[in-house]
Amino acid sequence: MITASHIFDELYDIFWKAPLYTLCLEVSLLISVVWLVLHRKKDRIKLTPQQKADLLDKWNPEPLINDVTNTMVPSPRVVTGRAGKRLTIDGHDCLNLATHNYLGLVEDKEIEESAIKCLRKYGVGSCGPRGFYGTSDVHLELEVRLAKFMQVEAAVLYSYGFSTIASAIPAYCKRGDIIFVDECVHFAIQKGLDASRSKIVYFKHNDMDDLERLLAEQQKADLKNPKKAAKSRRFLVAEGIYMNVGDICPLQRLVELRQKYKLRLILDESVSFGVLGENGRGLTEYLNVDRKEIDMICGTLEGGVGSIGGFCVGTTYIIDHQVLSGLGYCFSASTPPLLTQAAISAIDRFEREPSIFEELRTNSKLLHEKLNRLTHFELGGHPLSPVKHLYLKTESDRDTERSLIGQIVDACVESNLAVTNAEYLVDREHPKCPRSSIRLTSNRLLTGDDIDFVVNTLENVSKRILV
């Protein structure tokens, strides 16, 4: 039976054996609680119903969004029909250099028939994430085919190209890690960097000397604080072909620096997959770089493949982790089976007819050569890149350039040429917003006459607007 004396003895032992700092803390907490109880407001103001109504009438809540100006509101050009070699925009039948159909597979009859056959079997969509009844056998087949095509151990499929790299980066990079990134990476990579909460260090575009300088500085800082360095991992992120500028990255030098400074390398081949290399495997094939030197390669099926979604390839260990940690994989509805089958058929075409890549490269080089002769533009991008950027030779402030480029693009559409002005979220781009430009894309189906038409139209329209 527990008596009062037993309780007293137990309390006495607790206080007698407790350290002094514990007793002081407990006493201070007790005093704080007593003070709060004694000093709480007893006299509360009671409002009449009329006073409450008056306060509600005067309340002016903050807007859900900031004021939207006319320049922020997009004015989409309405497309009717298929977005193939030709594109009907607002009633104008245009030669299409605006979409990323590099290999012209959107119009491929064999791929179309295979997608229709798949549609009859599976329906339009899965309506569920991969882990919740959204996985069809065609998804697994495409992952196997991508891994085999890229000559790696495994692949994971995402349902949206943007979310692929934006999910893959934070799946591995965490707070306390350091990521070295080229300053010209596209917006999806930037969102992945934001989500990782890592320390981001930007190096000058394709400047390997600047990157090595930053790596050497970090190495010195690590030597001064080895405990902190032991808990921090180092990553390097680059694009095969940079969407924002059209340049090819110096992958061989990146691999050398990766080995020297012990970095993990993530390469985004969204533009270069299905473009570079004898068999379209991307920059690693084009530069003959061992894919084992790249920790993870990401790409999109929305460019050369002509479908939708994205993928990551690498070792089984790297890929399996994304099934549990890649937010775009875990929470997005899976790719519609018919578009997955279209991607499988496109890979079949890659393997069966590798000459399509040479046809694309030939057109890209010819287009690059002729665009370089334009009077009022400076051409940006590598000759082999299907993505080209045209900048005004006479540089001005952003609003003026954006307005002039918008007028040129509109006039091109009216002249039956579809190009696009590269748009950016000015206040959200890191580390700085790219300069305004006309972005146009090459494709395999262009003829010599088509390319001449493109150059002549741009020259005539720019003379009319800029002079």
Short mmCIF file of C-alpha atoms in Angstrom, two decimals:
data_model
loop_
_atom_site.label_atom_id
_atom_site.label_comp_id
_atom_site.label_asym_id
_atom_site.label_seq_id
_atom_site.Cartn_x
_atom_site.Cartn_y
_atom_site.Cartn_z
CA MET A 1 0.00 0.00 0.00
CA ILE A 2 1.37 3.42 -1.01
CA THR A 3 1.26 5.91 1.84
CA ALA A 4 1.97 9.62 2.05
CA SER A 5 5.31 8.89 3.70
CA HIS A 6 6.37 6.74 0.75
CA ILE A 7 5.50 9.54 -1.69
CA PHE A 8 7.39 12.05 0.45
CA ASP A 9 10.45 9.80 0.57
CA GLU A 10 10.42 9.34 -3.22
CA LEU A 11 10.15 13.11 -3.82
CA TYR A 12 12.94 13.72 -1.32
CA ASP A 13 15.21 11.26 -3.14
CA ILE A 14 14.41 12.84 -6.51
CA PHE A 15 15.25 16.37 -5.38
CA TRP A 16 18.26 15.28 -3.34
CA LYS A 17 19.82 13.26 -6.19
CA ALA A 18 18.93 15.68 -9.02
CA PRO A 19 21.74 17.90 -10.36
CA LEU A 20 21.66 21.56 -9.38
CA TYR A 21 21.10 22.79 -12.96
CA THR A 22 18.03 20.53 -13.25
CA LEU A 23 16.51 21.92 -10.06
CA CYS A 24 17.15 25.51 -11.24
CA LEU A 25 15.50 24.81 -14.57
CA GLU A 26 12.44 23.22 -12.97
CA VAL A 27 12.04 26.07 -10.47
CA SER A 28 12.31 28.68 -13.24
CA LEU A 29 9.68 26.85 -15.27
CA LEU A 30 7.37 26.66 -12.25
CA ILE A 31 7.76 30.39 -11.61
CA SER A 32 7.03 31.12 -15.28
CA VAL A 33 3.82 29.06 -15.23
CA VAL A 34 2.64 30.75 -12.02
CA TRP A 35 3.39 34.21 -13.48
CA LEU A 36 1.45 33.43 -16.67
CA VAL A 37 -1.55 32.20 -14.68
CA LEU A 38 -1.61 35.25 -12.41
CA HIS A 39 -1.08 37.80 -15.16
CA ARG A 40 -3.49 36.53 -17.78
CA LYS A 41 -6.03 39.06 -18.93
CA LYS A 42 -9.29 38.66 -17.08
CA ASP A 43 -11.10 41.61 -18.58
CA ARG A 44 -11.73 40.81 -22.23
CA ILE A 45 -13.39 43.36 -24.49
CA LYS A 46 -16.86 42.20 -25.43
CA LEU A 47 -18.10 43.47 -28.78
CA THR A 48 -21.69 44.01 -29.70
CA PRO A 49 -23.01 42.39 -32.91
CA GLN A 50 -22.98 45.82 -34.57
CA GLN A 51 -19.33 46.42 -33.64
CA LYS A 52 -18.38 43.01 -35.04
CA ALA A 53 -20.22 43.81 -38.26
CA ASP A 54 -18.43 47.17 -38.55
CA LEU A 55 -15.02 45.51 -38.11
CA LEU A 56 -15.82 42.94 -40.78
CA ASP A 57 -16.91 45.69 -43.19
CA LYS A 58 -13.61 47.52 -42.66
CA TRP A 59 -11.48 44.37 -43.08
CA ASN A 60 -9.54 44.40 -46.35
CA PRO A 61 -7.77 41.05 -46.92
CA GLU A 62 -4.51 40.84 -48.83
CA PRO A 63 -4.95 39.63 -52.44
CA LEU A 64 -4.20 35.98 -53.17
CA ILE A 65 -1.87 37.05 -56.00
CA ASN A 66 -0.03 40.23 -56.92
CA ASP A 67 -1.36 42.58 -59.56
CA VAL A 68 -1.06 41.02 -63.00
CA THR A 69 0.09 43.33 -65.74
CA ASN A 70 -0.66 42.83 -69.41
CA THR A 71 2.95 41.82 -70.06
CA MET A 72 2.60 38.92 -67.63
CA VAL A 73 -0.55 37.49 -69.18
CA PRO A 74 0.31 34.97 -71.92
CA SER A 75 -1.52 35.18 -75.21
CA PRO A 76 -1.39 31.61 -76.50
CA ARG A 77 -1.34 30.98 -80.21
CA VAL A 78 -4.07 28.48 -80.99
CA VAL A 79 -2.95 25.38 -82.89
CA THR A 80 -5.45 23.39 -84.93
CA GLY A 81 -4.35 20.00 -86.20
CA ARG A 82 -1.18 17.98 -85.89
CA ALA A 83 2.07 19.63 -84.77
CA GLY A 84 4.27 18.00 -87.41
CA LYS A 85 6.52 19.50 -90.04
CA ARG A 86 3.75 21.98 -90.73
CA LEU A 87 1.66 23.66 -88.08
CA THR A 88 -1.63 25.56 -88.38
CA ILE A 89 -1.53 28.56 -86.01
CA ASP A 90 -4.51 30.93 -85.81
CA GLY A 91 -5.45 29.89 -89.34
CA HIS A 92 -1.93 30.28 -90.80
CA ASP A 93 -0.38 27.16 -92.36
CA CYS A 94 3.23 27.44 -91.13
CA LEU A 95 6.50 25.61 -91.59
CA ASN A 96 7.13 24.40 -88.04
CA LEU A 97 10.40 25.37 -86.37
CA ALA A 98 8.74 26.07 -83.03
CA THR A 99 8.20 22.61 -81.47
CA HIS A 100 10.86 20.07 -80.48
CA ASN A 101 9.96 17.37 -82.98
CA TYR A 102 13.64 16.93 -83.95
CA LEU A 103 13.30 13.60 -85.75
CA GLY A 104 9.82 14.18 -87.18
CA LEU A 105 8.42 11.10 -85.42
CA VAL A 106 5.15 12.83 -84.52
CA GLU A 107 4.06 12.14 -88.11
CA ASP A 108 5.45 8.60 -88.32
CA LYS A 109 2.63 6.30 -89.49
CA GLU A 110 4.08 3.15 -87.96
CA ILE A 111 4.38 4.77 -84.53
CA GLU A 112 0.86 6.17 -84.87
CA GLU A 113 -0.59 2.76 -85.69
CA SER A 114 1.16 1.11 -82.73
CA ALA A 115 -0.23 3.82 -80.40
CA ILE A 116 -3.77 3.33 -81.76
CA LYS A 117 -3.49 -0.43 -81.25
CA CYS A 118 -2.34 0.18 -77.66
CA LEU A 119 -5.21 2.64 -77.13
CA ARG A 120 -7.74 -0.07 -78.00
CA LYS A 121 -6.17 -2.39 -75.42
CA TYR A 122 -5.51 -0.04 -72.47
CA GLY A 123 -7.78 2.96 -73.03
CA VAL A 124 -6.70 6.59 -72.82
CA GLY A 125 -4.93 6.81 -69.44
CA SER A 126 -4.05 4.95 -66.26
CA CYS A 127 -5.49 7.55 -63.82
CA GLY A 128 -3.10 6.52 -61.08
CA PRO A 129 0.55 6.86 -59.95
CA ARG A 130 2.98 4.07 -60.73
CA GLY A 131 2.84 2.65 -57.21
CA PHE A 132 -0.98 2.67 -57.05
CA TYR A 133 -2.25 0.61 -60.00
CA GLY A 134 -0.77 3.00 -62.55
CA THR A 135 1.92 0.58 -63.77
CA SER A 136 1.12 -1.25 -67.01
CA ASP A 137 3.32 -3.84 -68.69
CA VAL A 138 4.21 -1.28 -71.37
CA HIS A 139 5.75 0.99 -68.71
CA LEU A 140 8.01 -1.82 -67.54
CA GLU A 141 8.85 -2.73 -71.13
CA LEU A 142 9.87 0.86 -71.93
CA GLU A 143 12.11 1.02 -68.84
CA VAL A 144 13.85 -2.19 -69.91
CA ARG A 145 14.22 -0.90 -73.48
CA LEU A 146 15.65 2.46 -72.35
CA ALA A 147 18.20 0.77 -70.09
CA LYS A 148 19.24 -1.57 -72.87
CA PHE A 149 19.41 1.23 -75.44
CA MET A 150 21.53 3.43 -73.15
CA GLN A 151 23.66 0.41 -72.18
CA VAL A 152 23.17 0.82 -68.43
CA GLU A 153 21.73 -1.34 -65.66
CA ALA A 154 18.31 0.21 -65.13
CA ALA A 155 15.90 3.01 -66.02
CA VAL A 156 12.96 4.69 -64.33
CA LEU A 157 10.12 6.36 -66.21
CA TYR A 158 8.47 9.68 -65.27
CA SER A 159 5.17 10.89 -66.69
CA TYR A 160 6.25 14.50 -67.29
CA GLY A 161 9.53 15.72 -68.72
CA PHE A 162 9.79 18.79 -66.47
CA SER A 163 9.29 16.78 -63.28
CA THR A 164 12.01 14.27 -64.16
CA ILE A 165 15.13 16.29 -63.36
CA ALA A 166 13.17 18.46 -60.89
CA SER A 167 12.41 15.27 -58.89
CA ALA A 168 15.68 13.41 -59.45
CA ILE A 169 17.92 16.12 -57.96
CA PRO A 170 16.16 16.44 -54.56
CA ALA A 171 15.85 12.65 -54.37
CA TYR A 172 19.61 12.55 -53.71
CA CYS A 173 20.75 16.07 -52.79
CA LYS A 174 19.78 17.27 -49.32
CA ARG A 175 20.39 20.13 -46.93
CA GLY A 176 24.11 20.40 -46.19
CA ASP A 177 25.19 19.08 -49.60
CA ILE A 178 26.92 21.30 -52.17
CA ILE A 179 25.91 21.35 -55.85
CA PHE A 180 28.09 22.95 -58.53
CA VAL A 181 25.91 23.99 -61.47
CA ASP A 182 26.41 25.66 -64.83
CA GLU A 183 24.77 29.10 -64.73
CA CYS A 184 22.77 28.43 -67.94
CA VAL A 185 20.78 25.38 -66.81
CA HIS A 186 17.09 25.40 -67.69
CA PHE A 187 14.20 26.11 -65.31
CA ALA A 188 13.35 22.49 -64.42
CA ILE A 189 16.89 21.98 -63.10
CA GLN A 190 16.61 25.22 -61.13
CA LYS A 191 13.42 23.97 -59.47
CA GLY A 192 15.15 20.72 -58.58
CA LEU A 193 17.98 22.70 -56.99
CA ASP A 194 15.50 24.77 -54.97
CA ALA A 195 13.74 21.64 -53.75
CA SER A 196 17.02 20.03 -52.65
CA ARG A 197 17.75 22.85 -50.12
CA SER A 198 21.44 22.26 -50.80
CA LYS A 199 24.10 24.94 -51.10
CA ILE A 200 24.17 25.93 -54.79
CA VAL A 201 27.38 27.19 -56.41
CA TYR A 202 27.03 28.44 -60.00
CA PHE A 203 30.04 28.47 -62.32
CA LYS A 204 30.33 30.46 -65.54
CA HIS A 205 28.76 28.82 -68.56
CA ASN A 206 31.03 26.08 -69.96
CA ASP A 207 34.02 27.71 -68.18
CA MET A 208 35.98 24.80 -66.76
CA ASP A 209 38.67 27.08 -65.32
CA ASP A 210 36.03 28.89 -63.27
CA LEU A 211 34.58 25.57 -62.12
CA GLU A 212 37.98 24.27 -61.03
CA ARG A 213 38.66 27.53 -59.18
CA LEU A 214 35.42 27.09 -57.21
CA LEU A 215 36.18 23.42 -56.54
CA ALA A 216 39.67 24.29 -55.28
CA GLU A 217 38.23 26.95 -52.97
CA GLN A 218 35.75 24.44 -51.57
CA GLN A 219 38.55 21.90 -51.09
CA LYS A 220 40.50 24.44 -49.00
CA ALA A 221 37.40 25.19 -46.93
CA ASP A 222 36.92 21.45 -46.34
CA LEU A 223 40.46 21.11 -45.01
CA LYS A 224 39.79 23.86 -42.47
CA ASN A 225 36.61 22.18 -41.25
CA PRO A 226 36.95 18.41 -41.84
CA LYS A 227 34.04 17.46 -39.54
CA LYS A 228 31.60 19.54 -41.57
CA ALA A 229 33.11 18.30 -44.84
CA ALA A 230 32.66 14.67 -43.79
CA LYS A 231 28.89 15.21 -43.52
CA SER A 232 28.55 17.05 -46.83
CA ARG A 233 28.39 15.50 -50.30
CA ARG A 234 29.44 17.18 -53.56
CA PHE A 235 27.40 17.12 -56.79
CA LEU A 236 27.95 18.46 -60.30
CA VAL A 237 24.97 19.20 -62.60
CA ALA A 238 25.13 20.03 -66.32
CA GLU A 239 23.14 19.64 -69.55
CA GLY A 240 24.26 17.74 -72.65
CA ILE A 241 22.89 20.50 -74.89
CA TYR A 242 21.76 23.59 -73.00
CA MET A 243 18.14 24.43 -73.78
CA ASN A 244 18.58 28.11 -72.90
CA VAL A 245 21.56 28.72 -75.19
CA GLY A 246 21.97 25.68 -77.49
CA ASP A 247 25.60 24.97 -76.51
CA ILE A 248 27.16 21.54 -75.95
CA CYS A 249 28.82 21.02 -72.58
CA PRO A 250 32.51 19.95 -72.35
CA LEU A 251 31.67 16.59 -70.77
CA GLN A 252 35.20 15.17 -70.93
CA ARG A 253 36.53 18.02 -68.77
CA LEU A 254 33.61 17.63 -66.38
CA VAL A 255 34.49 13.96 -65.94
CA GLU A 256 38.14 14.85 -65.26
CA LEU A 257 37.13 17.35 -62.58
CA ARG A 258 34.62 14.88 -61.16
CA GLN A 259 37.40 12.34 -60.69
CA LYS A 260 39.87 14.86 -59.30
CA TYR A 261 37.55 16.44 -56.73
CA LYS A 262 35.37 13.38 -55.97
CA LEU A 263 32.03 14.67 -57.24
CA ARG A 264 28.80 12.93 -58.19
CA LEU A 265 27.83 13.91 -61.74
CA ILE A 266 24.22 14.35 -62.92
CA LEU A 267 23.80 14.96 -66.66
CA ASP A 268 20.54 16.17 -68.20
CA GLU A 269 20.28 14.98 -71.82
CA SER A 270 16.80 16.34 -72.51
CA VAL A 271 17.89 17.94 -75.80
CA SER A 272 20.82 15.70 -76.72
CA PHE A 273 19.03 12.33 -76.32
CA GLY A 274 17.92 11.13 -79.76
CA VAL A 275 20.10 13.82 -81.33
CA LEU A 276 23.82 13.33 -80.70
CA GLY A 277 25.86 10.22 -81.30
CA GLU A 278 25.88 7.70 -84.12
CA ASN A 279 22.91 5.87 -82.59
CA GLY A 280 21.27 8.83 -80.81
CA ARG A 281 22.39 7.85 -77.31
CA GLY A 282 23.36 11.42 -76.53
CA LEU A 283 26.48 13.31 -75.52
CA THR A 284 28.20 10.33 -73.92
CA GLU A 285 28.16 8.52 -77.26
CA TYR A 286 29.09 11.63 -79.25
CA LEU A 287 32.17 12.32 -77.07
CA ASN A 288 32.91 8.63 -76.41
CA VAL A 289 32.62 9.03 -72.62
CA ASP A 290 32.07 5.89 -70.54
CA ARG A 291 28.57 6.11 -69.03
CA LYS A 292 29.92 4.64 -65.81
CA GLU A 293 31.58 8.01 -65.27
CA ILE A 294 28.13 9.61 -65.05
CA ASP A 295 26.25 8.82 -61.85
CA MET A 296 22.87 9.56 -63.38
CA ILE A 297 21.64 10.55 -66.86
CA CYS A 298 18.22 12.18 -67.17
CA GLY A 299 16.33 12.79 -70.38
CA THR A 300 12.95 13.53 -71.87
CA LEU A 301 10.71 11.65 -74.25
CA GLU A 302 9.19 14.94 -75.41
CA GLY A 303 11.93 15.85 -77.89
CA GLY A 304 13.53 13.39 -80.28
CA VAL A 305 11.21 10.56 -79.23
CA GLY A 306 8.07 12.58 -79.98
CA SER A 307 6.05 11.26 -77.01
CA ILE A 308 5.62 12.49 -73.45
CA GLY A 309 7.39 11.93 -70.12
CA GLY A 310 10.99 11.57 -69.03
CA PHE A 311 13.45 9.02 -67.71
CA CYS A 312 16.56 8.52 -65.60
CA VAL A 313 19.14 5.80 -66.26
CA GLY A 314 22.09 4.51 -64.27
CA THR A 315 22.93 1.73 -61.85
CA THR A 316 20.17 -0.35 -60.29
CA TYR A 317 21.00 1.14 -56.88
CA ILE A 318 20.57 4.71 -58.15
CA ILE A 319 17.35 4.00 -60.05
CA ASP A 320 15.61 1.93 -57.35
CA HIS A 321 16.02 4.81 -54.90
CA GLN A 322 13.87 7.09 -57.10
CA VAL A 323 10.93 4.70 -56.94
CA LEU A 324 10.60 5.66 -53.26
CA SER A 325 12.06 9.19 -53.26
CA GLY A 326 11.31 10.73 -56.68
CA LEU A 327 8.25 12.88 -55.98
CA GLY A 328 7.32 13.12 -59.66
CA TYR A 329 7.35 9.32 -59.83
CA CYS A 330 5.48 8.69 -56.57
CA PHE A 331 2.67 11.23 -56.87
CA SER A 332 2.05 11.80 -60.59
CA ALA A 333 -0.32 9.70 -62.67
CA SER A 334 1.68 7.44 -64.95
CA THR A 335 2.24 8.09 -68.64
CA PRO A 336 -0.76 7.13 -70.81
CA PRO A 337 -0.05 3.62 -72.15
CA LEU A 338 -0.59 4.65 -75.78
CA LEU A 339 2.17 7.29 -75.50
CA THR A 340 4.40 4.78 -73.72
CA GLN A 341 3.93 2.41 -76.66
CA ALA A 342 4.72 5.30 -79.02
CA ALA A 343 8.03 5.77 -77.18
CA ILE A 344 8.80 2.04 -77.47
CA SER A 345 8.14 2.20 -81.22
CA ALA A 346 10.42 5.25 -81.47
CA ILE A 347 13.24 3.31 -79.75
CA ASP A 348 12.63 0.53 -82.28
CA ARG A 349 13.11 3.11 -85.02
CA PHE A 350 16.32 4.37 -83.39
CA GLU A 351 17.81 0.88 -83.42
CA ARG A 352 16.54 -0.08 -86.85
CA GLU A 353 17.36 3.13 -88.72
CA PRO A 354 20.26 5.09 -87.13
CA SER A 355 20.64 7.12 -90.34
CA ILE A 356 17.87 9.42 -89.08
CA PHE A 357 20.35 10.98 -86.65
CA GLU A 358 22.76 11.84 -89.43
CA GLU A 359 19.90 13.42 -91.40
CA LEU A 360 19.06 15.60 -88.40
CA ARG A 361 22.69 16.62 -87.87
CA THR A 362 23.03 17.54 -91.56
CA ASN A 363 19.98 19.79 -91.38
CA SER A 364 21.11 21.34 -88.09
CA LYS A 365 24.51 22.25 -89.53
CA LEU A 366 23.01 23.65 -92.75
CA LEU A 367 20.43 25.70 -90.83
CA HIS A 368 23.15 26.99 -88.50
CA GLU A 369 25.35 28.02 -91.42
CA LYS A 370 22.58 29.98 -93.14
CA LEU A 371 21.16 31.58 -89.98
CA ASN A 372 24.64 32.92 -89.30
CA ARG A 373 24.29 35.15 -92.38
CA LEU A 374 21.28 37.11 -91.06
CA THR A 375 21.85 40.85 -90.97
CA HIS A 376 20.14 41.81 -87.73
CA PHE A 377 20.76 38.76 -85.55
CA GLU A 378 23.57 37.05 -83.69
CA LEU A 379 23.27 33.27 -83.70
CA GLY A 380 23.76 31.29 -80.50
CA GLY A 381 24.22 27.55 -80.12
CA HIS A 382 26.39 24.73 -81.44
CA PRO A 383 26.09 23.79 -85.16
CA LEU A 384 24.94 20.25 -84.22
CA SER A 385 22.35 21.44 -81.74
CA PRO A 386 18.74 21.32 -83.01
CA VAL A 387 17.95 24.25 -80.69
CA LYS A 388 19.07 27.64 -82.07
CA HIS A 389 18.81 31.08 -80.46
CA LEU A 390 18.74 34.35 -82.40
CA TYR A 391 19.68 37.50 -80.46
CA LEU A 392 19.29 41.06 -81.69
CA LYS A 393 22.65 42.48 -82.74
CA THR A 394 21.74 45.87 -81.31
CA GLU A 395 21.41 45.10 -77.62
CA SER A 396 18.84 47.05 -75.60
CA ASP A 397 16.93 46.77 -72.33
CA ARG A 398 14.92 43.61 -71.69
CA ASP A 399 11.46 45.08 -72.26
CA THR A 400 12.46 46.64 -75.58
CA GLU A 401 14.12 43.47 -76.85
CA ARG A 402 11.19 41.34 -75.72
CA SER A 403 8.74 43.61 -77.51
CA LEU A 404 10.74 43.65 -80.76
CA ILE A 405 11.25 39.90 -80.74
CA GLY A 406 7.54 39.38 -80.08
CA GLN A 407 6.69 41.52 -83.11
CA ILE A 408 9.13 39.55 -85.28
CA VAL A 409 7.69 36.21 -84.15
CA ASP A 410 4.13 37.39 -84.84
CA ALA A 411 5.13 38.63 -88.29
CA CYS A 412 6.83 35.30 -89.03
CA VAL A 413 3.64 33.42 -88.20
CA GLU A 414 1.70 35.71 -90.52
CA SER A 415 4.34 34.89 -93.17
CA ASN A 416 3.76 31.14 -92.62
CA LEU A 417 6.84 30.45 -90.48
CA ALA A 418 6.38 29.15 -86.90
CA VAL A 419 9.16 30.16 -84.52
CA THR A 420 8.88 31.15 -80.86
CA ASN A 421 10.21 33.81 -78.53
CA ALA A 422 12.02 32.18 -75.62
CA GLU A 423 10.06 33.18 -72.51
CA TYR A 424 11.46 33.19 -68.97
CA LEU A 425 10.18 33.92 -65.48
CA VAL A 426 12.36 36.98 -65.03
CA ASP A 427 12.12 37.22 -61.23
CA ARG A 428 12.65 33.49 -60.64
CA GLU A 429 15.52 32.54 -62.94
CA HIS A 430 18.82 31.67 -61.25
CA PRO A 431 21.42 33.05 -61.15
CA LYS A 432 20.27 35.50 -63.83
CA CYS A 433 17.57 35.58 -66.49
CA PRO A 434 18.77 34.70 -70.03
CA ARG A 435 18.66 37.37 -72.66
CA SER A 436 15.53 37.56 -74.84
CA SER A 437 15.84 35.60 -78.06
CA ILE A 438 13.99 33.88 -80.87
CA ARG A 439 14.21 30.13 -80.33
CA LEU A 440 13.83 27.87 -83.33
CA THR A 441 14.41 24.15 -83.74
CA SER A 442 15.79 22.10 -86.57
CA ASN A 443 14.25 18.81 -87.62
CA ARG A 444 15.06 15.90 -89.89
CA LEU A 445 12.25 16.58 -92.37
CA LEU A 446 13.46 20.01 -93.52
CA THR A 447 14.60 20.35 -97.12
CA GLY A 448 17.10 22.82 -98.55
CA ASP A 449 14.21 24.92 -99.87
CA ASP A 450 12.59 24.91 -96.41
CA ILE A 451 15.78 26.22 -94.81
CA ASP A 452 16.10 28.95 -97.46
CA PHE A 453 12.49 29.94 -96.76
CA VAL A 454 13.25 30.19 -93.02
CA VAL A 455 16.28 32.42 -93.53
CA ASN A 456 14.61 34.64 -96.14
CA THR A 457 11.50 35.11 -93.99
CA LEU A 458 13.52 36.07 -90.92
CA GLU A 459 15.63 38.49 -92.97
CA ASN A 460 12.63 40.19 -94.58
CA VAL A 461 10.60 40.44 -91.40
CA SER A 462 13.50 41.78 -89.33
CA LYS A 463 14.27 44.44 -91.95
CA ARG A 464 10.65 45.57 -91.89
CA ILE A 465 10.44 45.79 -88.10
CA LEU A 466 13.96 46.80 -87.01
CA VAL A 467 14.95 49.28 -89.71
#
